[in-house]
PDB file of C-alpha atoms in Angstrom:
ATOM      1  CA  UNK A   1       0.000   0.000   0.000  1.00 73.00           C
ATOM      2  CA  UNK A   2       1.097   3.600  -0.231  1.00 83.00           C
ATOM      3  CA  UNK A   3       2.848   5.566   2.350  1.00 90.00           C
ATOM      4  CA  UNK A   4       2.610   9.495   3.890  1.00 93.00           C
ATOM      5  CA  UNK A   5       5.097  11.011   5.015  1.00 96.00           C
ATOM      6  CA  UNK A   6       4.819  14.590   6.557  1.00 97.00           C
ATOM      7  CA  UNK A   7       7.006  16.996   7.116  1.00 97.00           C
ATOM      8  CA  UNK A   8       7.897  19.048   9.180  1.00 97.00           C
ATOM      9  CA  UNK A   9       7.179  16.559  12.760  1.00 96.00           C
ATOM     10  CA  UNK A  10       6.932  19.595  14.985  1.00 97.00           C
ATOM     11  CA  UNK A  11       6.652  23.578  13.841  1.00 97.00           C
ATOM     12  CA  UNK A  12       6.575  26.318  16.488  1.00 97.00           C
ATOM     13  CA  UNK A  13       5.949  29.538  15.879  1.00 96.00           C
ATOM     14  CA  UNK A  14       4.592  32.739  16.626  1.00 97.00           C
ATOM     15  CA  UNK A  15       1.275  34.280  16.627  1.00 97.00           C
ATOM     16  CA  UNK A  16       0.471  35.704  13.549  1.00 97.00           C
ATOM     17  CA  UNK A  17       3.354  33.598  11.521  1.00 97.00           C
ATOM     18  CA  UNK A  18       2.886  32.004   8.448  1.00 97.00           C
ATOM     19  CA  UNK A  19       3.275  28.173   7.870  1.00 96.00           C
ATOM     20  CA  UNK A  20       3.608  25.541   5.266  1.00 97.00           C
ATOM     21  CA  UNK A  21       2.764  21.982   5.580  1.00 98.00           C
ATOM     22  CA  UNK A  22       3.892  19.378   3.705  1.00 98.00           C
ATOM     23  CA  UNK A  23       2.654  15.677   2.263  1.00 97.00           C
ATOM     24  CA  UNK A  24       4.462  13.128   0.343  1.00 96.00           C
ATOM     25  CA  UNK A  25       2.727  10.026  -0.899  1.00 92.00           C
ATOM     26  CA  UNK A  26       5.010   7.162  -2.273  1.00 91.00           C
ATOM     27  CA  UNK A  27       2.191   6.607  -5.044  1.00 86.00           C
ATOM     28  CA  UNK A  28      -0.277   8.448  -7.065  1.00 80.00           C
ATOM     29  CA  UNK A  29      -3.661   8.944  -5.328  1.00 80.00           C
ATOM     30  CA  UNK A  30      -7.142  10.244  -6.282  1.00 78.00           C
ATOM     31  CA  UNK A  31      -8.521  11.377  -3.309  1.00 84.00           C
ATOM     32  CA  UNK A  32      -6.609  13.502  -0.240  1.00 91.00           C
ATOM     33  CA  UNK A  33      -7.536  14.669   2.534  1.00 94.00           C
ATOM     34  CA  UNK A  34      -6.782  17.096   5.843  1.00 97.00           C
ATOM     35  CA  UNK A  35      -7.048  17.162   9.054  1.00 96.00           C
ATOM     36  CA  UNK A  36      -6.557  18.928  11.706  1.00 96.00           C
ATOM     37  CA  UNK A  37      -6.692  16.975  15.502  1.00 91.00           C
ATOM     38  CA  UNK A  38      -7.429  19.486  18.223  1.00 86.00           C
ATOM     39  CA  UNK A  39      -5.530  19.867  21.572  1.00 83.00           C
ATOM     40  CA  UNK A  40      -8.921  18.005  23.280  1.00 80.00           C
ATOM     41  CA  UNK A  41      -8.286  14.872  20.516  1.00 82.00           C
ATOM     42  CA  UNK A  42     -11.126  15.738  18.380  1.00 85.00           C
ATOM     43  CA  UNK A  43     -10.386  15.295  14.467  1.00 88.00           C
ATOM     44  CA  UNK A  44     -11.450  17.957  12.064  1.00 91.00           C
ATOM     45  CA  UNK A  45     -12.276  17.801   8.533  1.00 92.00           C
ATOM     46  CA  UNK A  46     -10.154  20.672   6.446  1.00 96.00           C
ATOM     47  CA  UNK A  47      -9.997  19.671   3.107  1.00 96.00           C
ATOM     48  CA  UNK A  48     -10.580  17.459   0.468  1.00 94.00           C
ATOM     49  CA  UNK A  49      -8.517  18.031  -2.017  1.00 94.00           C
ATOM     50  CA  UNK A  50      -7.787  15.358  -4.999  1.00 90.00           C
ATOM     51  CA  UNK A  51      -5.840  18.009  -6.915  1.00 92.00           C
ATOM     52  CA  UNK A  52      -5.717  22.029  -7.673  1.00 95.00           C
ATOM     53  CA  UNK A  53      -5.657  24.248  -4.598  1.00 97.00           C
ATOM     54  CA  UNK A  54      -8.776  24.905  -2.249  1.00 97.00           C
ATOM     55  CA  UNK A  55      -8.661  28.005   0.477  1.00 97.00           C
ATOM     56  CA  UNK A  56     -10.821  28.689   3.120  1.00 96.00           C
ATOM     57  CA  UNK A  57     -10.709  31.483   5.352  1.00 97.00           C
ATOM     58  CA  UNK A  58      -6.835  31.260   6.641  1.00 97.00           C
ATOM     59  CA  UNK A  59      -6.594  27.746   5.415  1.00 98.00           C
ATOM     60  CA  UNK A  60      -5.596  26.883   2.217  1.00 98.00           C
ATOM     61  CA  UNK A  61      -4.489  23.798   0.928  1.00 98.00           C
ATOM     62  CA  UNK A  62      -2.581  22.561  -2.841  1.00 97.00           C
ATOM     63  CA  UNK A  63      -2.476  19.058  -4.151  1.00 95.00           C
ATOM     64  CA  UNK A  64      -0.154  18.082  -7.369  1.00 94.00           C
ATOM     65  CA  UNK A  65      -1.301  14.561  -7.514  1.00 90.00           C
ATOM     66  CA  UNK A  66       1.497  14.212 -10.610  1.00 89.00           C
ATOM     67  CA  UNK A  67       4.051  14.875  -8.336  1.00 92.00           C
ATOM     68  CA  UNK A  68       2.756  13.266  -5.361  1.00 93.00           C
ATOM     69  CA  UNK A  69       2.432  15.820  -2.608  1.00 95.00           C
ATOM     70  CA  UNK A  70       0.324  18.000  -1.180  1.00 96.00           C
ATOM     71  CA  UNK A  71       0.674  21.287   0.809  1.00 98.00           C
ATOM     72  CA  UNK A  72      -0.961  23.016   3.629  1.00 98.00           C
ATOM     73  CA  UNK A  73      -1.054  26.598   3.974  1.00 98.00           C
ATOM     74  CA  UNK A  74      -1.952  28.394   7.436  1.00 97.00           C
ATOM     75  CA  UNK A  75      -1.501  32.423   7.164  1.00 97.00           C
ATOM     76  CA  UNK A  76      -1.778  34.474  10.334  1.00 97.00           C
ATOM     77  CA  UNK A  77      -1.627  31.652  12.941  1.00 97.00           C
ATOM     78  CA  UNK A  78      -3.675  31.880  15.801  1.00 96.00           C
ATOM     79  CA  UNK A  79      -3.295  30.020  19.444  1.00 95.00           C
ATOM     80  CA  UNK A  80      -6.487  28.180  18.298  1.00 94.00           C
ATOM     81  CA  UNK A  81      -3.923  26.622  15.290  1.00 95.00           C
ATOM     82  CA  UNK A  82      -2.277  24.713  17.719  1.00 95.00           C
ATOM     83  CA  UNK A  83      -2.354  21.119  17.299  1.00 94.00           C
ATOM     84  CA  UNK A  84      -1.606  18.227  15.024  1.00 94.00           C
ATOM     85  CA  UNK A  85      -2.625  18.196  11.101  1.00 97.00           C
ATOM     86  CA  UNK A  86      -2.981  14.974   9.228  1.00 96.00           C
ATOM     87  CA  UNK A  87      -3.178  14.296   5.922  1.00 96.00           C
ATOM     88  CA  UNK A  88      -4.599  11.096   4.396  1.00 94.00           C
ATOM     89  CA  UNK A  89      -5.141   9.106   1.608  1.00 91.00           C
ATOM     90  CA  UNK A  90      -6.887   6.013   0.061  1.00 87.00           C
ATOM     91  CA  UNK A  91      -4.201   3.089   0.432  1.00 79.00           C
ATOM     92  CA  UNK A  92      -6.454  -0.134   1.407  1.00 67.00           C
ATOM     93  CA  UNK A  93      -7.877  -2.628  -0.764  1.00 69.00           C
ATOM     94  CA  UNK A  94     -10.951  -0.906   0.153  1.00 68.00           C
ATOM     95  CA  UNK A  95      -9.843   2.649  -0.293  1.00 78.00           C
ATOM     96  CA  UNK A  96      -9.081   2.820   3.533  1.00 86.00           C
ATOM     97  CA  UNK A  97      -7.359   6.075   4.349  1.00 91.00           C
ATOM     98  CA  UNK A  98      -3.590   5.841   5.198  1.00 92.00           C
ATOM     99  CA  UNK A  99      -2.303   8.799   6.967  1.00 94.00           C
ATOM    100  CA  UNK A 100       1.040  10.402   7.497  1.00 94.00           C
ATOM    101  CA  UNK A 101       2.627  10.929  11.031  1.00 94.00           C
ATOM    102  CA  UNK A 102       1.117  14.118  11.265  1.00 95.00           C
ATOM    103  CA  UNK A 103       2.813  18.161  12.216  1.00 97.00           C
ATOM    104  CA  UNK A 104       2.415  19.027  15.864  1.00 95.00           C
ATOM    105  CA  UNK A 105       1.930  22.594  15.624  1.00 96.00           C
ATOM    106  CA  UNK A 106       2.190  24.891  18.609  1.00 96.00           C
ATOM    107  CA  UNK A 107       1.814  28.670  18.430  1.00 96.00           C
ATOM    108  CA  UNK A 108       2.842  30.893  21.014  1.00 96.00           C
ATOM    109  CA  UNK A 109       1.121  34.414  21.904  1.00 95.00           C
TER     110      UNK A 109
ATOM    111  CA  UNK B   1     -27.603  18.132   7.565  1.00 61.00           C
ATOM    112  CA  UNK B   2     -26.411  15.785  10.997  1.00 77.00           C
ATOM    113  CA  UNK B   3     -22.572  15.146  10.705  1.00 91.00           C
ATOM    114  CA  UNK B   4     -21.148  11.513  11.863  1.00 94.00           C
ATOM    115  CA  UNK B   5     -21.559  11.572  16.168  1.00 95.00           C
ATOM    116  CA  UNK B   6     -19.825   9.651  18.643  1.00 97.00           C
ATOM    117  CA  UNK B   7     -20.702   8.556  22.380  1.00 97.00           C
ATOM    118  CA  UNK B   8     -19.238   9.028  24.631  1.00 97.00           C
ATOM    119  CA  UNK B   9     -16.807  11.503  24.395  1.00 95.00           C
ATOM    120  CA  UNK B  10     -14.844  10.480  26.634  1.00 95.00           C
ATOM    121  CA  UNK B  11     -14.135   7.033  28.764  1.00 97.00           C
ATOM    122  CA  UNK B  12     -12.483   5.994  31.626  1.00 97.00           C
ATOM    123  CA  UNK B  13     -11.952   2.248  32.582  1.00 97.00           C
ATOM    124  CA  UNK B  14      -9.941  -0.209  34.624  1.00 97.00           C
ATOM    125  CA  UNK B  15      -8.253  -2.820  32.801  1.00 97.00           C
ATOM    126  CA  UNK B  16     -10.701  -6.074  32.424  1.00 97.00           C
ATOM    127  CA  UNK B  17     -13.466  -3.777  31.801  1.00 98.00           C
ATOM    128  CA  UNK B  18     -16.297  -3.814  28.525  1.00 98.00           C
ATOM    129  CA  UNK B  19     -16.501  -0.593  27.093  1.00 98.00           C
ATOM    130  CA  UNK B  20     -18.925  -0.263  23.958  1.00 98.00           C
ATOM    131  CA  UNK B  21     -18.312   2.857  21.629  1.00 98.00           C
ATOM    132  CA  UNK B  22     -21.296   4.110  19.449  1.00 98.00           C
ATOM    133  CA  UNK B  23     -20.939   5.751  16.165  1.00 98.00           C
ATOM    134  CA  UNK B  24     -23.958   7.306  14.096  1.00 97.00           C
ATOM    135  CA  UNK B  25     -22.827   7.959  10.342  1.00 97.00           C
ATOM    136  CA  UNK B  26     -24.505  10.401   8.038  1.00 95.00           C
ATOM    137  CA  UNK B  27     -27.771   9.749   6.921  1.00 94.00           C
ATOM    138  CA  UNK B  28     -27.588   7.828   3.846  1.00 93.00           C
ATOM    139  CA  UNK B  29     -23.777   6.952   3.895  1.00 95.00           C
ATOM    140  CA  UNK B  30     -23.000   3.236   3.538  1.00 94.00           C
ATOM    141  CA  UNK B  31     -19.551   3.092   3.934  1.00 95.00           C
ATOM    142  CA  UNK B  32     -19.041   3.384   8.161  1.00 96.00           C
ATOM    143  CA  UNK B  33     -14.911   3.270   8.698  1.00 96.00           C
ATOM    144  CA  UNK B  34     -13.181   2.960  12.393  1.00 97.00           C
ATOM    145  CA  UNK B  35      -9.690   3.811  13.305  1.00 97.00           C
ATOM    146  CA  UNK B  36      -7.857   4.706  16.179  1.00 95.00           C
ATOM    147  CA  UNK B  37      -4.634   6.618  17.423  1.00 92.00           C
ATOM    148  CA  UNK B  38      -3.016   5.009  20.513  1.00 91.00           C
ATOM    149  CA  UNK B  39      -0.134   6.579  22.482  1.00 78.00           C
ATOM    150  CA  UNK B  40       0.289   9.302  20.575  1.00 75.00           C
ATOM    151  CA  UNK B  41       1.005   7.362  17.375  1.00 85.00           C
ATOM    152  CA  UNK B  42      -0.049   6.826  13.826  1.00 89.00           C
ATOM    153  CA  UNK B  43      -3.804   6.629  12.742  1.00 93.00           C
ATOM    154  CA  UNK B  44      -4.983   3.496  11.988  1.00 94.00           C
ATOM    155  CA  UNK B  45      -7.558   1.870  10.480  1.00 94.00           C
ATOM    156  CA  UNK B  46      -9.491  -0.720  11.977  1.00 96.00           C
ATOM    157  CA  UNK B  47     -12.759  -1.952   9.730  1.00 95.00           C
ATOM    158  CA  UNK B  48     -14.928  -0.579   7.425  1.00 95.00           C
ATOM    159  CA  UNK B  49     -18.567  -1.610   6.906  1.00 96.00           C
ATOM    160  CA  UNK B  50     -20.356  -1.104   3.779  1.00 95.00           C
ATOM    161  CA  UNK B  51     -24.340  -1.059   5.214  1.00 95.00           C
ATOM    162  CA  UNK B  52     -24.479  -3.774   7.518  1.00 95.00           C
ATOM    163  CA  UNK B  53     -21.543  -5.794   6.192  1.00 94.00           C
ATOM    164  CA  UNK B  54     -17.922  -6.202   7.029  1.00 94.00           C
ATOM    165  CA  UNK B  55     -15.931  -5.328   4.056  1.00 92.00           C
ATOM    166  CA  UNK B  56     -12.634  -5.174   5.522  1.00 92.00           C
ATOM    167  CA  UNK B  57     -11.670  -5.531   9.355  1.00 93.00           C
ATOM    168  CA  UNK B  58      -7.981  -6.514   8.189  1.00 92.00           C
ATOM    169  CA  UNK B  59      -7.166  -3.688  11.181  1.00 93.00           C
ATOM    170  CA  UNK B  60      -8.695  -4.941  14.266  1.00 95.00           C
ATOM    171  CA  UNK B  61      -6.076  -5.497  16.777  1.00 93.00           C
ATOM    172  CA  UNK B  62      -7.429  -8.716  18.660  1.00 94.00           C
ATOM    173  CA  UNK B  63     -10.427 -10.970  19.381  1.00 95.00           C
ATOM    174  CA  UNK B  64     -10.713  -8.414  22.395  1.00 97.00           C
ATOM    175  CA  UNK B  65     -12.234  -6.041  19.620  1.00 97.00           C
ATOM    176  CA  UNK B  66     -15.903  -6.827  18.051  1.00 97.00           C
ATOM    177  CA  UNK B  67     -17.988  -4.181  15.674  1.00 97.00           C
ATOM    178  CA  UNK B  68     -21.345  -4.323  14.600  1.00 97.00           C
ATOM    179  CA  UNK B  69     -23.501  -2.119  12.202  1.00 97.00           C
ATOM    180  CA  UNK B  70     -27.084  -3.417  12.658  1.00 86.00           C
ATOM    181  CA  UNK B  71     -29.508  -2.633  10.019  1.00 88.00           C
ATOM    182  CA  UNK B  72     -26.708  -0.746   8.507  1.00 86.00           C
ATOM    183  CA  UNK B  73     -27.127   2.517  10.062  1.00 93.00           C
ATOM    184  CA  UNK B  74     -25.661   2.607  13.475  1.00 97.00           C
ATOM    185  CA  UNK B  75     -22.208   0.711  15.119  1.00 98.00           C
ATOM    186  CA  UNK B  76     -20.744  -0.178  18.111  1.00 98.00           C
ATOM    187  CA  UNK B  77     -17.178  -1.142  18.932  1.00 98.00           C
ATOM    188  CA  UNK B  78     -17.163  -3.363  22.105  1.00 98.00           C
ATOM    189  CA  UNK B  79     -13.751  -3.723  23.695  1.00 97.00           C
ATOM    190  CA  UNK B  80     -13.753  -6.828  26.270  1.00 97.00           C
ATOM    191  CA  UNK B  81     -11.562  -6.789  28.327  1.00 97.00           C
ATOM    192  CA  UNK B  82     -10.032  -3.194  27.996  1.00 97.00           C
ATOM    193  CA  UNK B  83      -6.274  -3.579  28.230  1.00 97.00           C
ATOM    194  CA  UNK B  84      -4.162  -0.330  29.143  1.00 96.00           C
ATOM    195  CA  UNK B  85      -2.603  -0.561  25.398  1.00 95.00           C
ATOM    196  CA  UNK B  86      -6.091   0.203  24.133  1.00 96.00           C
ATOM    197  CA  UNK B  87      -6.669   3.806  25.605  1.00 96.00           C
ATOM    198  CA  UNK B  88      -6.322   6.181  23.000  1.00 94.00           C
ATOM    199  CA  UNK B  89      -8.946   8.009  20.373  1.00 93.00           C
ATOM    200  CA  UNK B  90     -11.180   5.901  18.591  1.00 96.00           C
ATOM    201  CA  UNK B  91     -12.755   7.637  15.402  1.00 96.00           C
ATOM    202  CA  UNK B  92     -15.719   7.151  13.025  1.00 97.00           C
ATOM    203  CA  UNK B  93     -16.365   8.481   9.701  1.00 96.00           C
ATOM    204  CA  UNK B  94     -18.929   7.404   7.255  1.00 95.00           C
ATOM    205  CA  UNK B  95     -18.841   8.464   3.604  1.00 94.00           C
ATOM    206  CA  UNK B  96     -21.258   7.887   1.064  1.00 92.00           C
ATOM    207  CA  UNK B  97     -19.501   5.738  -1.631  1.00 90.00           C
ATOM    208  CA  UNK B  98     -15.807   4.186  -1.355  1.00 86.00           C
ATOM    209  CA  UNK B  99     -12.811   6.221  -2.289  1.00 81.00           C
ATOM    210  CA  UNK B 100     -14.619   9.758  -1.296  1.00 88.00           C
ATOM    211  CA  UNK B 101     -14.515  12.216   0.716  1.00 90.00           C
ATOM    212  CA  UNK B 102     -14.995  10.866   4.290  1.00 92.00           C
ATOM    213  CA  UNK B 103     -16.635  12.505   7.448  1.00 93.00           C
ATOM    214  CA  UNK B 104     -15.500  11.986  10.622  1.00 93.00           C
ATOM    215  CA  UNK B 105     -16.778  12.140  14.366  1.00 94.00           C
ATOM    216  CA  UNK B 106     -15.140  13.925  16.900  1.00 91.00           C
ATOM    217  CA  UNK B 107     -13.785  10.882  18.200  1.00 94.00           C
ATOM    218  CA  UNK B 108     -13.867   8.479  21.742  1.00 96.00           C
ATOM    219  CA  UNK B 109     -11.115   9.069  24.071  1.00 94.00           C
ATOM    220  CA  UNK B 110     -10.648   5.786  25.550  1.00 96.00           C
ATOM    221  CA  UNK B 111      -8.373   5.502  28.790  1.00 96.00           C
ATOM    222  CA  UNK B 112      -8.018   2.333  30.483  1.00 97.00           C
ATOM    223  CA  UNK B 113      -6.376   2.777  33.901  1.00 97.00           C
TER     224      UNK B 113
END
């Protein structure tokens, strides 16, 4: 099956910084998604995002499926950022999701 | 529109305990998926059901882990006897055919003590 890597593992940073996010898959895919798990545990749907580039509010997100990756883009970080952001993709026989490692972001007032 | 919703929130255990988890998918979405992330590691998956059927539970840890989907709409993941390797966050998400988007519950934290 395929396999996510993220990078970077851990990204600290400043209020009001900028960040990028990264995703490699070690195969094409068709369908990716992100995900951002909150400091309480809960997971929270950001994108779906198969290819082209999708932004909402200070979230954006870009997927070249040719080149296998897919990026994350968080602009004016807020405290309320903080946490860890998975992506995933279809990797099963059954199109389970496999996900990366995840970023543990933490931003500081 | 309801989103998928999990109960409880949150659990606390001793070891040798049953604990049942309860996940309610989107209305009209077949496809019902578990996974879990224990100590801090990986997500992984653990079964998907497609209605009332399991397609794939290839993930499931143990015999200590059973999942049902009744009627196709509802499921339950019964853990018996909790060990302390099992506390973690066990997630749901239901989507409405296979390979799209999926939709996920806010998730069980399990902690066996």
């Amino acid at each position: 099956g395929i396999q996510v890597e993220q990078s970077p593992p851990d990204l600290i940073l400043q209020e009001g910084a900028n960040s990028t996010l990264r995703c490699n898959f070690s195969d094409s895919v068709n369908n990716l998604q992100w995900f951002h798990q909150n400091p309480w545990g809960q997971l929270i749907n950001l994108f779906y995002i198969p290819s082209g580039t999708k932004q909402n509010g200070r979230l954006s997100a870009t997927t070249v499926a040719t080149e296998r990756y897919s990026l994350l883009y968080i602009s004016s970080s807020q405290t309320t950022d903080s946490g860890v952001y998975f992506c995933a993709g279809p990797g099963g026989s059954n199109y389970q999701l496999i996900w990366g490692a995840g970023t543990k972001l933490i931003i500081k007032p | 529109e309801a989103g998928v919703t999990q109960f409880p929130s949150h659990s606390v255990i001793e070891k040798g305990q049953t604990v049942t988890l309860r996940c309610d998918p989107i209305s009209g979405h077949d496809n019902l998926y578990w996974y879990r992330r224990v100590m801090g590691k990986e997500i992984k998956f653990l079964l998907h059901f497609v209605k009332e059927s399991k397609q794939d539970e290839s993930g499931m840890p143990n015999n200590r882990f059973l999942a049902e989907r009744t009627g196709g709409t509802y499921s339950t993941l019964k853990v018996q006897p909790a060990e302390l390797e099992d506390s973690g966050v066990y997630f749901c998400a239901s989507s409405q055919y296979i390979n799209t988007e999926a939709f996920f519950g806010q998730g069980t934290r399990l902690t066996v003590v």
